[in-house]
Tab-separated table of C-alpha atoms in Angstrom:
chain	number	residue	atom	x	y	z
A	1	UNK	CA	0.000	0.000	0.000
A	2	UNK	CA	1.124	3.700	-0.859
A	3	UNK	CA	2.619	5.721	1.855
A	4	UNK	CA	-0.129	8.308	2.344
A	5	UNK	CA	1.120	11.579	3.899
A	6	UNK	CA	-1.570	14.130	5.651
A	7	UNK	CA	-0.238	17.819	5.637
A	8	UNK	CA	-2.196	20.355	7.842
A	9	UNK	CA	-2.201	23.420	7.426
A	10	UNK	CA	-1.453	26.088	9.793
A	11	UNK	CA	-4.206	29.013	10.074
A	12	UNK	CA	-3.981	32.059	12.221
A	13	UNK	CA	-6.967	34.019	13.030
A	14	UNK	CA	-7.232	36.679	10.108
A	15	UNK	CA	-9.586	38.641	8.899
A	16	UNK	CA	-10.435	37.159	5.052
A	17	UNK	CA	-12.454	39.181	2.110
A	18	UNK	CA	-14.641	37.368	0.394
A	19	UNK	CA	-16.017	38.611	-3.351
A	20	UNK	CA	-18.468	36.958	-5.545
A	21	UNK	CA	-18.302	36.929	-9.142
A	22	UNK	CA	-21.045	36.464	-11.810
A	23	UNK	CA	-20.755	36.060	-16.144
A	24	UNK	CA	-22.274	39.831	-16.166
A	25	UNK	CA	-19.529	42.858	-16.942
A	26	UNK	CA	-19.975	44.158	-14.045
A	27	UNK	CA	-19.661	41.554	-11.857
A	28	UNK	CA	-23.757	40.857	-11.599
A	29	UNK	CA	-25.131	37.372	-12.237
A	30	UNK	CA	-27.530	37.416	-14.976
A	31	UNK	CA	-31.257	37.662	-14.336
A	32	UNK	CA	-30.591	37.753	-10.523
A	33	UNK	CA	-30.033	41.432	-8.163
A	34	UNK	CA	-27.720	40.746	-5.184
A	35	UNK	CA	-28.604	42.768	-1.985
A	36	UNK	CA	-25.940	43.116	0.707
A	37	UNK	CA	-22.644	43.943	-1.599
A	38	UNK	CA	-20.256	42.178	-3.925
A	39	UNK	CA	-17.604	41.604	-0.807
A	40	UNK	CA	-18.190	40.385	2.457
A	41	UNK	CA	-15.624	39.943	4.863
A	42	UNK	CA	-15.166	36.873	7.713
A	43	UNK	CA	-12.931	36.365	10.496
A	44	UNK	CA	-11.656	32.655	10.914
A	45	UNK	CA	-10.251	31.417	13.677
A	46	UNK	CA	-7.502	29.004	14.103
A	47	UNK	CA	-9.006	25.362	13.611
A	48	UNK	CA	-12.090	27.261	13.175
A	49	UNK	CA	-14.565	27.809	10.118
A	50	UNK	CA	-16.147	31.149	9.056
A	51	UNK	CA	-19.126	31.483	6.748
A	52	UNK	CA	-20.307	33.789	4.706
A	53	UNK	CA	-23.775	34.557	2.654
A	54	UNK	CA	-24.497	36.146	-0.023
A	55	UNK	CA	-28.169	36.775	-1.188
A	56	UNK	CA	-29.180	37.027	-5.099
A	57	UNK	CA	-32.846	37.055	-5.916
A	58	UNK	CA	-34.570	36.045	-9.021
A	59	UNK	CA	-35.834	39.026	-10.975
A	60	UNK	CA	-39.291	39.201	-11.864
A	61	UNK	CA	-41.947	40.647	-13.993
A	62	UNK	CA	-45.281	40.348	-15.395
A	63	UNK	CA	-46.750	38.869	-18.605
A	64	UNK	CA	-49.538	40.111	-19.674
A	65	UNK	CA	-52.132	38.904	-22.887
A	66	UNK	CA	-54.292	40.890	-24.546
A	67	UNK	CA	-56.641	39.406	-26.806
A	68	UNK	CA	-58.459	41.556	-30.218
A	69	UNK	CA	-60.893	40.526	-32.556
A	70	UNK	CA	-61.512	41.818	-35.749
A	71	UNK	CA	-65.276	41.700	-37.958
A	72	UNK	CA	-66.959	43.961	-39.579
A	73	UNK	CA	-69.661	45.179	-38.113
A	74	UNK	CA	-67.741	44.769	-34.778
A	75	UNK	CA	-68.265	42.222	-32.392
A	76	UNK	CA	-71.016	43.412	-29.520
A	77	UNK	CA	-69.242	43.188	-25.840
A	78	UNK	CA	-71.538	40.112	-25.319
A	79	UNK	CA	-70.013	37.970	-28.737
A	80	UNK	CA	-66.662	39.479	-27.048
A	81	UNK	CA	-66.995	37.787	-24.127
A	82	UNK	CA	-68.721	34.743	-25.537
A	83	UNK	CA	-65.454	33.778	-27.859
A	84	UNK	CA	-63.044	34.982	-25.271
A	85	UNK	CA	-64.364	32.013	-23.198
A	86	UNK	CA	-63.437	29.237	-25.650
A	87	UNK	CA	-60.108	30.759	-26.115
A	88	UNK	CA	-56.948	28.943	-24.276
A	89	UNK	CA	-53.437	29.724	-24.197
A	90	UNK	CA	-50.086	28.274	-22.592
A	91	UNK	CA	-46.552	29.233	-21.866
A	92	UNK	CA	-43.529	28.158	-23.113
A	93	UNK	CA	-39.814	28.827	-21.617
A	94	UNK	CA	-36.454	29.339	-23.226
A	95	UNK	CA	-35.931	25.356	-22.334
A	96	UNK	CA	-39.428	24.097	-23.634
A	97	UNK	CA	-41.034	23.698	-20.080
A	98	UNK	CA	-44.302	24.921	-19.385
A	99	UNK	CA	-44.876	27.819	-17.101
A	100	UNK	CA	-46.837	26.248	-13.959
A	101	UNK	CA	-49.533	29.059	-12.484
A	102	UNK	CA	-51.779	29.466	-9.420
A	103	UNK	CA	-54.951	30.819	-9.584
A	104	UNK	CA	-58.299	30.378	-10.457
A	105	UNK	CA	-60.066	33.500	-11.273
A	106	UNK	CA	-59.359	33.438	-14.918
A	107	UNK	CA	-57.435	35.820	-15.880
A	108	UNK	CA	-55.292	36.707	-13.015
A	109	UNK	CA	-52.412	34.421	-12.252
A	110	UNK	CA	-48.970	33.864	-10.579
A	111	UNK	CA	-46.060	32.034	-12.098
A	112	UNK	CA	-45.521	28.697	-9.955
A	113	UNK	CA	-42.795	27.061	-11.730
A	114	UNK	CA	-42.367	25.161	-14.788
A	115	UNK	CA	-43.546	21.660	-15.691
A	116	UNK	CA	-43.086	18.781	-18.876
A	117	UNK	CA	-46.984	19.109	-19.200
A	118	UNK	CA	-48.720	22.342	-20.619
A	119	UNK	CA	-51.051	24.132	-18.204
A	120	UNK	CA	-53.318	26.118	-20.004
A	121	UNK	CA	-54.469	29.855	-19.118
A	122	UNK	CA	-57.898	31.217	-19.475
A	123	UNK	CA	-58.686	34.962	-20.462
A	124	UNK	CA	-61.163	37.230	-18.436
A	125	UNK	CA	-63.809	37.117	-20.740
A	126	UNK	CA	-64.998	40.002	-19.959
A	127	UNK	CA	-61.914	42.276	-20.473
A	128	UNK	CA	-60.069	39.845	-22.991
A	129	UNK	CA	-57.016	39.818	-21.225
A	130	UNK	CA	-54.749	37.733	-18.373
A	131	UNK	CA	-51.499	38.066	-16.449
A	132	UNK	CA	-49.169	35.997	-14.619
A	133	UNK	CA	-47.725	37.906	-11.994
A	134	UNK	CA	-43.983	36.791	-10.666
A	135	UNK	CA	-42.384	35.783	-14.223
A	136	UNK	CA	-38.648	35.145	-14.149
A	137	UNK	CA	-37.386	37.903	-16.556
A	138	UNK	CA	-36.530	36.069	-19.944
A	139	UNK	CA	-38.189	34.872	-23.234
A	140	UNK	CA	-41.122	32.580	-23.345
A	141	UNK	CA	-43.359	31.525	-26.215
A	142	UNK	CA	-47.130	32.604	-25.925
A	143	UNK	CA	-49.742	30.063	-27.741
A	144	UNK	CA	-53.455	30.815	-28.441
A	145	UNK	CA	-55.518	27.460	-29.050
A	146	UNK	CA	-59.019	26.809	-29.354
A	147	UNK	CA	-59.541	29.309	-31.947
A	148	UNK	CA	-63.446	28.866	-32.598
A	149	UNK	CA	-64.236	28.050	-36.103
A	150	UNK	CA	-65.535	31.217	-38.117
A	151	UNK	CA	-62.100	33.240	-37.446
A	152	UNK	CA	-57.974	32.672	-37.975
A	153	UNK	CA	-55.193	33.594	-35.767
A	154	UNK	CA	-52.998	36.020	-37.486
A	155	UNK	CA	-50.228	34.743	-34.943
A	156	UNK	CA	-50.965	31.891	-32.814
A	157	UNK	CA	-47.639	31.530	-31.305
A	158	UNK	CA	-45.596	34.511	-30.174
A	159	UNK	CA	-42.901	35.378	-28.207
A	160	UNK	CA	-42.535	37.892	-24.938
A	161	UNK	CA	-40.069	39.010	-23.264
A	162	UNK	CA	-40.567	40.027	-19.365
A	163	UNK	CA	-38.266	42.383	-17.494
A	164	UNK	CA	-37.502	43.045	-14.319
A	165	UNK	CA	-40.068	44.766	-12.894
A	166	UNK	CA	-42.164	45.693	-15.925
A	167	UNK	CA	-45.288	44.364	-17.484
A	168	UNK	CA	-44.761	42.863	-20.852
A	169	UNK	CA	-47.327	42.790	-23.160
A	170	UNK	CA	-48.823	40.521	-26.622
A	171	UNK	CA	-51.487	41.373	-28.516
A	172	UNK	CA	-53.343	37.991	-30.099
A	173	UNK	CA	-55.691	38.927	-32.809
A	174	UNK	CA	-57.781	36.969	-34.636
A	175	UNK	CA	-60.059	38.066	-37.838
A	176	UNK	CA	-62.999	37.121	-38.793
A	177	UNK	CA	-63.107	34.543	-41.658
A	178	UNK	CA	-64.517	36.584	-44.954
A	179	UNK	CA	-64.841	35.479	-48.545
A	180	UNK	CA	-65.940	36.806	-52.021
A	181	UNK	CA	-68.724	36.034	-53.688
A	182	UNK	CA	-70.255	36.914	-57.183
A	183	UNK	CA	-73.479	36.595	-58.565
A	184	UNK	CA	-73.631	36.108	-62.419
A	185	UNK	CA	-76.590	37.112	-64.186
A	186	UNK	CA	-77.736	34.519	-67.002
A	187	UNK	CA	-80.077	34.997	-69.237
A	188	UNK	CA	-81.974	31.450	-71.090
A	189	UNK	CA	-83.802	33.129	-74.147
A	190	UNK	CA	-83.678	36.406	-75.606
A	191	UNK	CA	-87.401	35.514	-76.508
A	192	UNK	CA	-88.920	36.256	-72.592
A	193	UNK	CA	-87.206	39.549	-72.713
A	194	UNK	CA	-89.683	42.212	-73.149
């Protein structure tokens, strides 16, 4: 068996500065704000441990959706509200997860997380729009489903980007399905023309 050889080190107490570092220029990790200072000092005493703590907290923001329609004559508040009930959407991350939300008054929700299975968000019918409160600032993808027949999403998927405390908003608008139509006007016999 090797000779193994333990070497211990000899530690006076001393005062010790400690400095985190994040990928940011300045210093900063991204998407997070550290309270209490970049340096932190500890005093360690011999054969004794000192600890030190530093505190970064997530940003956060809010998403917001705000949902149009377009006919003409325009819709009355009460056909509004009627398609704004059939409408769902979900949330998509950077990384493909699904954004996770509590809450059950549609329309008003708080980020809880992400998830492998799509949790889908209703709209206040009534004023066409939700928000999840509490977002981790960064992209996501927005997605509109349940479109009811008689109209097309211009955009069904789209992407947002929430700040740091700031609401971020998308617009989803969908039209109203139209066509053409002509009438031709055919005449059989010049003979029942009077």
């Amino acid at each position: 068996e090797p000779y193994r050889r333990q070497r211990q080190m000899c530690i006076r107490d001393r005062t010790y500065t400690v400095t985190e570092h994040g990928k940011n220029s300045d210093g900063s990790i991204p998407y997070y704000t550290r309270t209490g200072g970049v340096s932190k000092t500890v005093t360690v005493t011999a054969g004794g441990t000192g600890t030190v703590t530093f505190t970064n907290t997530r940003n956060t923001g809010n998403a917001q959706i705000v949902k149009e329609w377009t006919k003409k004559p325009a819709l009355s508040r009460t056909e509004e509200t009627s398609l704004n009930q059939k409408l769902k959407f979900y949330i998509k991350t950077a990384d493909g997860n699904y954004v996770k939300i509590s809450g059950t008054v549609p329309g008003t929700y708080t980020f809880a997380g992400t998830s492998t299975t799509a949790q889908y968000l209703l709209l206040n019918p009534g004023t066409g729009t939700f928000t999840v409160s509490d977002m981790p600032t960064g992209k996501y993808t927005v997605t509109e489903t349940n479109v009811p027949s008689g109209y097309t999403a211009k955009n069904s998927t789209q992407t947002i980007t929430v700040k740091n405390n700031e609401t971020a908003s998308v617009t989803f608008n969908n039209v109203e399905d139209t066509g053409t139509g002509k009438i031709i006007k055919k005449w059989v016999s010049s003979s029942t023309l009077t």
